[in-house]
PDB file of C-alpha atoms in Angstrom:
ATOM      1  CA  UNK A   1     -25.341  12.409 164.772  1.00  0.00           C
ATOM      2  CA  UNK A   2     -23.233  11.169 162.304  1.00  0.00           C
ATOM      3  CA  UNK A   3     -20.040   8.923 163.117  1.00  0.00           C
ATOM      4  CA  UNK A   4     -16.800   8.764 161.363  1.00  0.00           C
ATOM      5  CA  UNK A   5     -13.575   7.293 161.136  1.00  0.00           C
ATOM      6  CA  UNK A   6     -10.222   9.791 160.958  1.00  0.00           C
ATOM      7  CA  UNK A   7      -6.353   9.418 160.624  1.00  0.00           C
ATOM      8  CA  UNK A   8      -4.897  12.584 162.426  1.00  0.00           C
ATOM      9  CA  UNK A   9      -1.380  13.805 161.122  1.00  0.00           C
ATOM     10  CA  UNK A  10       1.686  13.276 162.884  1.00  0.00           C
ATOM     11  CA  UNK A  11      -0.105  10.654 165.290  1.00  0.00           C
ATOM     12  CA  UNK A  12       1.152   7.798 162.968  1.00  0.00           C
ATOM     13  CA  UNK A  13      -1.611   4.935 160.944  1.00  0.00           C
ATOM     14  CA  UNK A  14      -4.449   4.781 164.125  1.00  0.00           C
ATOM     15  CA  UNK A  15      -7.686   5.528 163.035  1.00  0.00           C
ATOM     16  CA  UNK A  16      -9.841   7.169 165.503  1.00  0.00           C
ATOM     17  CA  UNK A  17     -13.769   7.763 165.533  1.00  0.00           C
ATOM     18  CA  UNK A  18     -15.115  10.704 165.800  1.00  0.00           C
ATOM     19  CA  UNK A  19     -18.039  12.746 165.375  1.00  0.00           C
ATOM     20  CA  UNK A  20     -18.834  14.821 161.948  1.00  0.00           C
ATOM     21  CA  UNK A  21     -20.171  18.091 162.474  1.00  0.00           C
ATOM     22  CA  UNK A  22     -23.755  18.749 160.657  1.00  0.00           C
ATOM     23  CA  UNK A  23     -22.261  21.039 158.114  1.00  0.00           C
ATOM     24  CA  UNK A  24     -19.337  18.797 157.708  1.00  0.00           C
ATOM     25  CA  UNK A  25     -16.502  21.138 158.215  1.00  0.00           C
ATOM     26  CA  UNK A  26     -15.564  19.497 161.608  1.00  0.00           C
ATOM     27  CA  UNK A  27     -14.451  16.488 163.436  1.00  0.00           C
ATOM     28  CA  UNK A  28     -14.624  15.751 167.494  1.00  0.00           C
ATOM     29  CA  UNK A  29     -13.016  12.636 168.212  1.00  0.00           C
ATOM     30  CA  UNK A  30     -14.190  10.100 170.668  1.00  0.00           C
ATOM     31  CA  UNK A  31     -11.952   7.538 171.329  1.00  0.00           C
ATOM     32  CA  UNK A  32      -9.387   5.273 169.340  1.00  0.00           C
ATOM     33  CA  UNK A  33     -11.096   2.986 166.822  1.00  0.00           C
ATOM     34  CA  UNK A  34     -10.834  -0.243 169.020  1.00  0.00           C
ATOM     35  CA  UNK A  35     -12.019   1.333 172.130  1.00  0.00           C
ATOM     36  CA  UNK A  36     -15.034   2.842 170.790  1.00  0.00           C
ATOM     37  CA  UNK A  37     -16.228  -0.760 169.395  1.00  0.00           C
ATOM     38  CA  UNK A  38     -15.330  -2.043 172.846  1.00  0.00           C
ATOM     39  CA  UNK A  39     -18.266  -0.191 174.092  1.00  0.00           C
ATOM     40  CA  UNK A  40     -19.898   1.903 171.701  1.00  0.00           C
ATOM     41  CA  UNK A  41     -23.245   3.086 172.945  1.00  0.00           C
ATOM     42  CA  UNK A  42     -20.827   3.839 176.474  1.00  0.00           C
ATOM     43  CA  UNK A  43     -18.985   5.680 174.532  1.00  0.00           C
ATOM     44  CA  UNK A  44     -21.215   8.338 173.011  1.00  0.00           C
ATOM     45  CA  UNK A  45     -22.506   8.403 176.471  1.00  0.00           C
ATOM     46  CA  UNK A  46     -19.527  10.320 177.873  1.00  0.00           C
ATOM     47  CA  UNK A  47     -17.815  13.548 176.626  1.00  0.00           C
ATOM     48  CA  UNK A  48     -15.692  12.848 174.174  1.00  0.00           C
ATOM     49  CA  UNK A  49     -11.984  11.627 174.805  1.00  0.00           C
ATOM     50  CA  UNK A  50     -10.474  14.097 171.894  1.00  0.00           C
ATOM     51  CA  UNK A  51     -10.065  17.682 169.965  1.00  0.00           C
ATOM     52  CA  UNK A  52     -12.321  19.291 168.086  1.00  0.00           C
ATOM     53  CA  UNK A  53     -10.947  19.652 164.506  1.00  0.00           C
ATOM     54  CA  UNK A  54     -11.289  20.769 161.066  1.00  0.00           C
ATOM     55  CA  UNK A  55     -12.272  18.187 158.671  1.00  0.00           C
ATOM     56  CA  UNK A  56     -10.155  19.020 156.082  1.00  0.00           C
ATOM     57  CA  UNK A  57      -7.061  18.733 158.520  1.00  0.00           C
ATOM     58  CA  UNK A  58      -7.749  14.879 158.741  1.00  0.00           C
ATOM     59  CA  UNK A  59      -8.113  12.074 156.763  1.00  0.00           C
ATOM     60  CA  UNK A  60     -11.828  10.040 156.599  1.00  0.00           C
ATOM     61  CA  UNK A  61     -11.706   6.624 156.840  1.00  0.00           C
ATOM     62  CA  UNK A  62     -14.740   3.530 157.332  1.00  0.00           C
ATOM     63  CA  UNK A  63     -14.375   3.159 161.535  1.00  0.00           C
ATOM     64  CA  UNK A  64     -14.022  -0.197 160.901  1.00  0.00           C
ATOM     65  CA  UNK A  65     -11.805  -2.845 162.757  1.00  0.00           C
ATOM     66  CA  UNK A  66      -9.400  -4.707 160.912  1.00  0.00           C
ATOM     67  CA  UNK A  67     -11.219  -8.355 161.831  1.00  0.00           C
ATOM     68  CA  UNK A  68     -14.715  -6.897 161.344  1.00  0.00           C
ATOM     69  CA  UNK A  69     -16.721  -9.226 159.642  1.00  0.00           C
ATOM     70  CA  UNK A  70     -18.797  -7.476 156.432  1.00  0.00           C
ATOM     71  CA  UNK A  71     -21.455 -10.208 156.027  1.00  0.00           C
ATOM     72  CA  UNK A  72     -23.556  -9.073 152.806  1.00  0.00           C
ATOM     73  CA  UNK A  73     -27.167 -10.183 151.814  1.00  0.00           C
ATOM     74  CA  UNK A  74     -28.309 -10.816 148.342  1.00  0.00           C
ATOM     75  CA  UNK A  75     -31.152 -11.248 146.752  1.00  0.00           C
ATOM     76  CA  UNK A  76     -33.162  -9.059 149.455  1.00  0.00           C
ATOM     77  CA  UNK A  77     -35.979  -7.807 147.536  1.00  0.00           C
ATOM     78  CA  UNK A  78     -38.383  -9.322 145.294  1.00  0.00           C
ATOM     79  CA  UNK A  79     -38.235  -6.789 142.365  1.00  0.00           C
ATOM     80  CA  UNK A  80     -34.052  -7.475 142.485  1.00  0.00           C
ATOM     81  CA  UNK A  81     -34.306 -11.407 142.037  1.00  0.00           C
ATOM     82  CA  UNK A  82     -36.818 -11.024 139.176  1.00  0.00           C
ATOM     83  CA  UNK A  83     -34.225  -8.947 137.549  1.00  0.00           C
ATOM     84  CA  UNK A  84     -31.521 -11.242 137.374  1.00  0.00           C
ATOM     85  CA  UNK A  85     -30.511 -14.874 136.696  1.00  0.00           C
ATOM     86  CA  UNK A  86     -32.398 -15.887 139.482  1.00  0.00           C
ATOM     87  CA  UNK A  87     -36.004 -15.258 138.021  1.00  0.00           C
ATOM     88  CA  UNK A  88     -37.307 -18.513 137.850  1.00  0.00           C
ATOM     89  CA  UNK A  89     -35.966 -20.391 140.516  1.00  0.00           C
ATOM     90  CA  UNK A  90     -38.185 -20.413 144.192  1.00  0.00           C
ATOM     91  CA  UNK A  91     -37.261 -17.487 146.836  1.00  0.00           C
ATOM     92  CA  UNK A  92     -35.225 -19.918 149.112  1.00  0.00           C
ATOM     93  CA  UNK A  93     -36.424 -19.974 152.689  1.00  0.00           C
ATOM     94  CA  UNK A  94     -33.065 -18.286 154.006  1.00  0.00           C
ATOM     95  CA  UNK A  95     -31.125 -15.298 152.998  1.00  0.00           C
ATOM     96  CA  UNK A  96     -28.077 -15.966 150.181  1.00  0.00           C
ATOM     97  CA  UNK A  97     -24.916 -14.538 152.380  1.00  0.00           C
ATOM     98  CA  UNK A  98     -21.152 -13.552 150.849  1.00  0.00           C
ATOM     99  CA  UNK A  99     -18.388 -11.824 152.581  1.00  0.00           C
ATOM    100  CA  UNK A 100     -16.580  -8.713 152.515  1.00  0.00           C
ATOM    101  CA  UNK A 101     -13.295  -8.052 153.566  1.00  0.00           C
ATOM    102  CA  UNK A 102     -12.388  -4.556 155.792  1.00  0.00           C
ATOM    103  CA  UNK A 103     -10.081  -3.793 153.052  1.00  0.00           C
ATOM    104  CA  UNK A 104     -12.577  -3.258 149.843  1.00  0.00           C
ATOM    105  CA  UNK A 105     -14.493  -0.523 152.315  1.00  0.00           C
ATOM    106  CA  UNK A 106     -13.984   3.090 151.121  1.00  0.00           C
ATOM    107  CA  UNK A 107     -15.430   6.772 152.385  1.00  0.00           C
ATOM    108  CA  UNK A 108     -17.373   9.468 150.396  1.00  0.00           C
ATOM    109  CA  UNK A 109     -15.593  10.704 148.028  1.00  0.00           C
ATOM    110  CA  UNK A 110     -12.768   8.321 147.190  1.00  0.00           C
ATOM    111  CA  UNK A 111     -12.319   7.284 143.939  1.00  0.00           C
ATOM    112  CA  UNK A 112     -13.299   3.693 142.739  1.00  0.00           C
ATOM    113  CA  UNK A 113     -11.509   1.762 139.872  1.00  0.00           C
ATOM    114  CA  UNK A 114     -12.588  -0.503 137.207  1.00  0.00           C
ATOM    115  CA  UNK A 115     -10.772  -3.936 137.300  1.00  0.00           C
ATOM    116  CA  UNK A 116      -8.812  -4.183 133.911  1.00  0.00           C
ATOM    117  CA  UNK A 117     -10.663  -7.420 133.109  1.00  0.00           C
ATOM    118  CA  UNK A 118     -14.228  -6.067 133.510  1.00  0.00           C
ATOM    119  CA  UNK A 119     -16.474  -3.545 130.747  1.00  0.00           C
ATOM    120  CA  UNK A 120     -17.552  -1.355 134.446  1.00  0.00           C
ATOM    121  CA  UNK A 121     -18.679  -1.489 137.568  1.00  0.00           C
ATOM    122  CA  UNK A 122     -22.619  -2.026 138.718  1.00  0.00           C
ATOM    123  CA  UNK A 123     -23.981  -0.471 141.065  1.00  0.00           C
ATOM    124  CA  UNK A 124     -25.443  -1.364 144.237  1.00  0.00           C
ATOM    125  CA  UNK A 125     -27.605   1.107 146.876  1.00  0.00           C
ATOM    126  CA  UNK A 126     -27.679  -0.216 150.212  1.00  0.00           C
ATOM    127  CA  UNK A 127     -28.287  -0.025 153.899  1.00  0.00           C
ATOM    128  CA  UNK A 128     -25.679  -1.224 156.521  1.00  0.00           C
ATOM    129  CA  UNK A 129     -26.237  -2.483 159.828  1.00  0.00           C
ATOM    130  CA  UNK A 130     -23.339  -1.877 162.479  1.00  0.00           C
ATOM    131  CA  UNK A 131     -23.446  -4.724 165.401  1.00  0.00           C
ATOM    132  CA  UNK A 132     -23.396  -2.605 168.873  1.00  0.00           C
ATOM    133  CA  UNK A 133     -23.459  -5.930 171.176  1.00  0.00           C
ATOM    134  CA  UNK A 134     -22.236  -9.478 171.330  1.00  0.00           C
ATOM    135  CA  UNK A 135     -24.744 -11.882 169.634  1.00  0.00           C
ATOM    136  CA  UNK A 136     -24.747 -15.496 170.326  1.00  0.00           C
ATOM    137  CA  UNK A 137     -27.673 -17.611 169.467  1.00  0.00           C
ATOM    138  CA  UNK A 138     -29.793 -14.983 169.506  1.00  0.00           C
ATOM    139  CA  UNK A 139     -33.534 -14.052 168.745  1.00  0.00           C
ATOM    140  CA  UNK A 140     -34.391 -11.675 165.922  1.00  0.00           C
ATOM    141  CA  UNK A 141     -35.984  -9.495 168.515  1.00  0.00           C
ATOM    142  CA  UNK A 142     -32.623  -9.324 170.616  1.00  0.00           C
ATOM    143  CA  UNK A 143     -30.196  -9.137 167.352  1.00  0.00           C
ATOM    144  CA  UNK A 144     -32.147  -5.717 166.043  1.00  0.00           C
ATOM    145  CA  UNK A 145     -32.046  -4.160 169.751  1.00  0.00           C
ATOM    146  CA  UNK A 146     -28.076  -5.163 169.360  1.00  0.00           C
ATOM    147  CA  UNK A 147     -27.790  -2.824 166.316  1.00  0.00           C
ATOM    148  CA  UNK A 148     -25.814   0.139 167.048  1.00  0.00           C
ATOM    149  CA  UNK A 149     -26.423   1.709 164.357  1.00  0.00           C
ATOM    150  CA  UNK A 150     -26.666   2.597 159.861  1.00  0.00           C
ATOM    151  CA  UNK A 151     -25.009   3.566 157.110  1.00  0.00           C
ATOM    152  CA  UNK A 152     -25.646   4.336 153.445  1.00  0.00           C
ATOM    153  CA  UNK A 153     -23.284   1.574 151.215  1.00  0.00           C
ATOM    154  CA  UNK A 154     -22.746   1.026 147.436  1.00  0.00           C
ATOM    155  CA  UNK A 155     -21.878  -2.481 146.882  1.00  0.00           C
ATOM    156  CA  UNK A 156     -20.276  -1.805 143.467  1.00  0.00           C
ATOM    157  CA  UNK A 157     -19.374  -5.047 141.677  1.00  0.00           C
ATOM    158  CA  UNK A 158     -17.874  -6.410 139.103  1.00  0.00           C
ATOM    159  CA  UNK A 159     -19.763  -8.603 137.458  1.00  0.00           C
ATOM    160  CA  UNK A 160     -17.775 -10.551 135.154  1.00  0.00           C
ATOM    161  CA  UNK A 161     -15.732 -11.431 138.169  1.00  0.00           C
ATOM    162  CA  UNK A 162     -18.657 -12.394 140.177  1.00  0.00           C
ATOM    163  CA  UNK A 163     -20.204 -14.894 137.384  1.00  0.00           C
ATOM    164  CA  UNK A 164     -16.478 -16.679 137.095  1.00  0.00           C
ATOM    165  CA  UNK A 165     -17.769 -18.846 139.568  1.00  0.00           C
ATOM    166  CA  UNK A 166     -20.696 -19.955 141.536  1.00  0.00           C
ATOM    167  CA  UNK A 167     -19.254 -18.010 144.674  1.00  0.00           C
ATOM    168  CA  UNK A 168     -19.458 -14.847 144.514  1.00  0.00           C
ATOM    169  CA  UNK A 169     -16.420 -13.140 146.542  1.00  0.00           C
ATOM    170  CA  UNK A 170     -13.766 -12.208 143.878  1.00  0.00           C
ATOM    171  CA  UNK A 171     -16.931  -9.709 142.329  1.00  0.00           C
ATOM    172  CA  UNK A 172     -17.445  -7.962 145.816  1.00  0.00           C
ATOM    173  CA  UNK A 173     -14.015  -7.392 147.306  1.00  0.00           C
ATOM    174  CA  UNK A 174     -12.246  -5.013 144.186  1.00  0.00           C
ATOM    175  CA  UNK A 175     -10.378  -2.533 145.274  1.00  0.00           C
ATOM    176  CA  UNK A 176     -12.165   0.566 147.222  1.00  0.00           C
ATOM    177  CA  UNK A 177     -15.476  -1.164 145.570  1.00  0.00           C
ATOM    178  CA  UNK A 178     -17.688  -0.509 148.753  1.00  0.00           C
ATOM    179  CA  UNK A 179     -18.138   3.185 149.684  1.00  0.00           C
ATOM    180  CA  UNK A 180     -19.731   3.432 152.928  1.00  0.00           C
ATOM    181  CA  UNK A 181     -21.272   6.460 154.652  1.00  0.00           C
ATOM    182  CA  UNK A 182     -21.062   7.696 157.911  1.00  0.00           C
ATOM    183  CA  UNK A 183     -22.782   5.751 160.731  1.00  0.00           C
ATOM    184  CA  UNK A 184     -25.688   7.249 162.890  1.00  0.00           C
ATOM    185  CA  UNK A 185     -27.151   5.814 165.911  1.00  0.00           C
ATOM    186  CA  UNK A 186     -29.948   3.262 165.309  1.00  0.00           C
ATOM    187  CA  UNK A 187     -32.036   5.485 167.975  1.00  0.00           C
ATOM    188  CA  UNK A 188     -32.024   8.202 165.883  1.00  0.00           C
ATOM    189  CA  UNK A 189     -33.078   5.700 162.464  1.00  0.00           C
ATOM    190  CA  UNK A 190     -35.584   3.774 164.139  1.00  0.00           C
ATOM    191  CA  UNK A 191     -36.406  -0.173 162.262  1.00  0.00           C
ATOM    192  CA  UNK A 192     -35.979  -0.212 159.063  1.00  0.00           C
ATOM    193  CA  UNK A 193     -38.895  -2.254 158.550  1.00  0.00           C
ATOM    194  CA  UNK A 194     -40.515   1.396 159.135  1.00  0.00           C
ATOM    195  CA  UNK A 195     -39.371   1.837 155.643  1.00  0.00           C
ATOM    196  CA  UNK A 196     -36.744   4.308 154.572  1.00  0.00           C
ATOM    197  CA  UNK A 197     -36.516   5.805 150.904  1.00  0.00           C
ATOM    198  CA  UNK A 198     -33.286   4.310 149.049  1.00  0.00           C
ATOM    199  CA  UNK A 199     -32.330   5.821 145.600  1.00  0.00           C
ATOM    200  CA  UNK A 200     -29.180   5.321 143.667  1.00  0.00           C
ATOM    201  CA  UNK A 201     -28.651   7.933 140.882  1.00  0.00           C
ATOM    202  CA  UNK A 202     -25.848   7.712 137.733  1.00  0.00           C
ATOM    203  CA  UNK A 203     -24.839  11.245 136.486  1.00  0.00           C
ATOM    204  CA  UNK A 204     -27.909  12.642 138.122  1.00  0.00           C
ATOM    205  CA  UNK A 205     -30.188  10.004 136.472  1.00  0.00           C
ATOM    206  CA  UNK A 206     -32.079   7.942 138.987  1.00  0.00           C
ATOM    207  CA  UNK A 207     -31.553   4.193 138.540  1.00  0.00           C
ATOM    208  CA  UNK A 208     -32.807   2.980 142.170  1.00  0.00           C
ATOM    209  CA  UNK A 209     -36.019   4.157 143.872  1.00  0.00           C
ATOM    210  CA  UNK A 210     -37.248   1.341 146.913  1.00  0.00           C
ATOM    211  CA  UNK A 211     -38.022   1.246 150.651  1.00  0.00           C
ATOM    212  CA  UNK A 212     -36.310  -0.406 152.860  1.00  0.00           C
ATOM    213  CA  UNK A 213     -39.144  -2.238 154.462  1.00  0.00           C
ATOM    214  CA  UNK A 214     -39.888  -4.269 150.771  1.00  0.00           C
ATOM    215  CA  UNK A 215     -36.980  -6.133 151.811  1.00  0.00           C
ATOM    216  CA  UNK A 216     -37.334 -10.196 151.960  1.00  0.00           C
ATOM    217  CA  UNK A 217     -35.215 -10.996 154.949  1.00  0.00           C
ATOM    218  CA  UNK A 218     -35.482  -8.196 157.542  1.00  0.00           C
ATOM    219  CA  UNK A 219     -32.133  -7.034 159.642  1.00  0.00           C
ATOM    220  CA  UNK A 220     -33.145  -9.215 163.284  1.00  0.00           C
ATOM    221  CA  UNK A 221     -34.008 -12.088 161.070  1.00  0.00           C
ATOM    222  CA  UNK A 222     -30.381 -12.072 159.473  1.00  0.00           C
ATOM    223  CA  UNK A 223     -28.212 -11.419 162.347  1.00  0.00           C
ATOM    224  CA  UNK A 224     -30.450 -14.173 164.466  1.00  0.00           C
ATOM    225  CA  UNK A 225     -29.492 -16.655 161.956  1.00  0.00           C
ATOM    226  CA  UNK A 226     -25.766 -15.872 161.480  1.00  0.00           C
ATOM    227  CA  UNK A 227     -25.462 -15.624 165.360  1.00  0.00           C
ATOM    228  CA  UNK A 228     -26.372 -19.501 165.399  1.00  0.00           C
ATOM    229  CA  UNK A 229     -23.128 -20.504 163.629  1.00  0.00           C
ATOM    230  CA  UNK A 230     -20.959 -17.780 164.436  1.00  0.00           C
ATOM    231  CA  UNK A 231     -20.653 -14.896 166.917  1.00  0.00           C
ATOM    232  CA  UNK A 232     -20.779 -11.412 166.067  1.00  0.00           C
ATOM    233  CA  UNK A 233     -19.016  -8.795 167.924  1.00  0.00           C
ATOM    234  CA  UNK A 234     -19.045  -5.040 168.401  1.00  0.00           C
ATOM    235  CA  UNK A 235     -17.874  -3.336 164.935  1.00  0.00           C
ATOM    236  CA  UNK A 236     -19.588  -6.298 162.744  1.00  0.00           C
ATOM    237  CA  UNK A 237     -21.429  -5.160 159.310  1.00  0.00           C
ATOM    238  CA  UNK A 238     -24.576  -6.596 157.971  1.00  0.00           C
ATOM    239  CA  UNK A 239     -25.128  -5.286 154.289  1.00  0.00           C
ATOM    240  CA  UNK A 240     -28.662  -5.679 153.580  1.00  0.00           C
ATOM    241  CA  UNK A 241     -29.000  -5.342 150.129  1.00  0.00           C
ATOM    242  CA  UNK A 242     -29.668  -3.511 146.972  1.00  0.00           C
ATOM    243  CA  UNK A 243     -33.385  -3.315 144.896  1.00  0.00           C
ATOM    244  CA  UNK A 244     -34.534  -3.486 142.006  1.00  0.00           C
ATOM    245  CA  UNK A 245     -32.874  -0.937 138.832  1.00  0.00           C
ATOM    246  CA  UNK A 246     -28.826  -2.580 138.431  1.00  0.00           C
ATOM    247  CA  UNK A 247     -27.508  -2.109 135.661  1.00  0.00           C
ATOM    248  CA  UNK A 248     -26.722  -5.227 134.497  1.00  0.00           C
ATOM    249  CA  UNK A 249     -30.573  -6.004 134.650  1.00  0.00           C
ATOM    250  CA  UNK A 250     -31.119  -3.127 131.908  1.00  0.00           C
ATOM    251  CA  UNK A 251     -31.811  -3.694 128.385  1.00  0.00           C
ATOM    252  CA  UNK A 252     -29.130  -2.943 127.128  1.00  0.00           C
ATOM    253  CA  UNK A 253     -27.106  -3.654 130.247  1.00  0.00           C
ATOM    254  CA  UNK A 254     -25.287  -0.605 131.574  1.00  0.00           C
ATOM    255  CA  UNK A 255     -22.618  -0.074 133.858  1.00  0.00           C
ATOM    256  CA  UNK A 256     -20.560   2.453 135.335  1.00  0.00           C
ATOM    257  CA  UNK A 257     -17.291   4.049 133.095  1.00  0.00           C
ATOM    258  CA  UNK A 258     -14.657   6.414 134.133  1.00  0.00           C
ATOM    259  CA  UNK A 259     -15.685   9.858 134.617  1.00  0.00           C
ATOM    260  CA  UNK A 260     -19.200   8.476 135.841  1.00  0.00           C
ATOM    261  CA  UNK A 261     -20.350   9.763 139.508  1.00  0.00           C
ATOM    262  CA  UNK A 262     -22.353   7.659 141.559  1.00  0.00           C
ATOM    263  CA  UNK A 263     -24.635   8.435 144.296  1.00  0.00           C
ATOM    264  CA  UNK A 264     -26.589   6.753 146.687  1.00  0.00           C
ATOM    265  CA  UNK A 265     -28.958   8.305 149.030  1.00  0.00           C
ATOM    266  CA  UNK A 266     -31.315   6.794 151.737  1.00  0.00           C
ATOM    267  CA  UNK A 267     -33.342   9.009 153.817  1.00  0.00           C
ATOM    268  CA  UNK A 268     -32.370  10.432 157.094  1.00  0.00           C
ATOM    269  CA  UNK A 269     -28.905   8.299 156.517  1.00  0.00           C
ATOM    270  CA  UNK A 270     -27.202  10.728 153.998  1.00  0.00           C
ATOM    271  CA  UNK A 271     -25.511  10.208 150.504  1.00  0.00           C
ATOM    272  CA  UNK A 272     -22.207   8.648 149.236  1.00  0.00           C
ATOM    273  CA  UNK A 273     -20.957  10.092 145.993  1.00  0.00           C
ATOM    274  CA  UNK A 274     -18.293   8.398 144.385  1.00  0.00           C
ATOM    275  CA  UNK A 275     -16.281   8.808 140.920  1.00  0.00           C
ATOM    276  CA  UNK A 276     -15.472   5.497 138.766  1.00  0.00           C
ATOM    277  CA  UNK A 277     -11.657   5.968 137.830  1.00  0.00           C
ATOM    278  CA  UNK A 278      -9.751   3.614 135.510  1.00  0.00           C
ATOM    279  CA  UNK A 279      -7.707   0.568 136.678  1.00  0.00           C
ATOM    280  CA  UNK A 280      -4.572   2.492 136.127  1.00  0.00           C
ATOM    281  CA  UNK A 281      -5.847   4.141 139.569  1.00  0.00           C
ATOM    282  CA  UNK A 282      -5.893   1.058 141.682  1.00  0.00           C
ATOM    283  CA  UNK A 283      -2.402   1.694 143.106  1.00  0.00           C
ATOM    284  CA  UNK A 284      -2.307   5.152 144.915  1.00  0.00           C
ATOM    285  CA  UNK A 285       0.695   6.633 146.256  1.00  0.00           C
ATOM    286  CA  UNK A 286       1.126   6.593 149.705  1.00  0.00           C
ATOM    287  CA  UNK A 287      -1.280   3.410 150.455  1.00  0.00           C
ATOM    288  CA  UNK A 288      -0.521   1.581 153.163  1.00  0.00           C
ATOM    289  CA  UNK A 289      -0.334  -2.060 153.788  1.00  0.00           C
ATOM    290  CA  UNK A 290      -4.106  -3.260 154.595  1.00  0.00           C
ATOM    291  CA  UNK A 291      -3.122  -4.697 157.778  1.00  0.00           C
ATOM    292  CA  UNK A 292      -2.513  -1.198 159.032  1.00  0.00           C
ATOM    293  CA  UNK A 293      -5.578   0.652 157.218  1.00  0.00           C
ATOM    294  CA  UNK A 294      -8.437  -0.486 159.765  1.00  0.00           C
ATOM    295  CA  UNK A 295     -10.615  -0.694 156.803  1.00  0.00           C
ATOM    296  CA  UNK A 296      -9.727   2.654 154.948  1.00  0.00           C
TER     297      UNK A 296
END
């Protein structure tokens, strides 16, 4: 199954969630976006609350609530920190966190810009973990059996923007800079300590090739220790990731330029394919204000 997030026409900015159809060409909506996160493993449980569509009649958008919290991990696996500036320095004992906000998450597809300020955009394969369940003070046992479900996401970044400072949030949040794929149930995905096959490929060339279960800090072990300061709700991200083959890690560094295609594809999750535009693209018409966009 693989779960979506729609804007019908003529039934005003609402995003909906809804199920994609396994050759893609149709939609079935479930329920409105907050009502689905209210309760989602109830909700796939019943028949669904909406129309049967086609998929080229709607608009896709990340089912993601407006004051979802997209907590990203860095530094995840070992190959990854020996690439970078963090080499020599001792694997700390907890993961490095950084934030998302809703509104740098984009869909298959869309089109991602390079900031004006930066020589391209690097990318990052990843995994994302979708909270299903309130998590307060929890064990790593009970935070994985409170994941709903995964995605495929490609945490593209600008890196001059993240090495301005020692934080790193101006680098992650540029516009449409985090395309994320559609979500399917954790019961279908199993752990993925199991170990699921990530590969990011530029133009066709494979840059990425890893597992998921040679990551550091596992997905129970992350959400335990963020649910000890803060509580995570229904509709929360965890982005777990990225390994080893960046660009910026290359000799000679490489990044992405307009008219480059991007794709990232993790077993049994799917693929997000995504062209790099130029920052004349950053405005679009017709975008809406972000409060409104749920994410999209």
């Amino acid at each position: 199954m693989r779960i979506v997030g729609i804007r019908r026409p003529g039934i005003g900015l609402d995003v909906e969630v809804a199920v994609l159809a396994e050759q893609g060409d149709r939609v079935t909506v479930l329920a409105p976006l907050a009502e689905f996160w209210a309760d989602p493993t109830g909700c796939l449980s019943r028949p669904p609350a909406g129309p049967t569509l086609a998929a080229t009649s709607v608009e896709q958008v990340p089912p993601v609530l407006p004051d979802a919290r997209v907590l990203c991990v860095g530094l995840n696996y070992l190959q990854h920190v020996a690439e970078g500036s963090f080499r020599d320095q001792e694997l700390p004992p907890y993961p490095t966190l950084f934030a998302r906000w809703t509104q740098s998450l984009t869909v298959d597809g869309a089109e991602v810009p390079v900031p004006s300020n930066e020589d391209g955009l690097d990318w990052e394969g990843e995994v994302v973990a979708w909270v299903g369940a309130p998590l307060v003070d929890a064990s790593p046992e009970e935070a994985l059996a409170a994941v709903f479900g995964y995605s495929v996401f490609n945490d593209l970044t600008s890196r001059r923007a993240q090495k301005l400072t020692s934080q790193w949030t101006l680098g992650k949040n540029g516009d449409r800079s985090g395309p994320i794929g559609p979500i399917v149930p954790a019961a279908e995905i199993g752990d993925l300590g199991q170990g699921l096959r990530l590969r990011t490929r530029v133009n066709g060339e494979t840059m990425q090739d890893a597992r998921t279960d040679q990551m550091i800090y596992s997905v129970g072990e992350t959400l335990s220790l963020v649910s000890h300061t803060l509580t995570l709700r229904p509709g929360d991200l965890l982005a777990t990731g990225t390994p080893s083959g960046v660009g910026y890690g290359r000799k000679p560094p490489r990044l992405l330029q307009p008219g480059d295609m991007v794709e990232v594809e993790v077993e049994r999750l799917g693929t997000v394919r995504n062209t790099v535009v130029g920052s004349d693209h950053r405005s679009r018409p017709g975008d809406r204000l972000a409060g409104t966009r749920a994410g999209g």
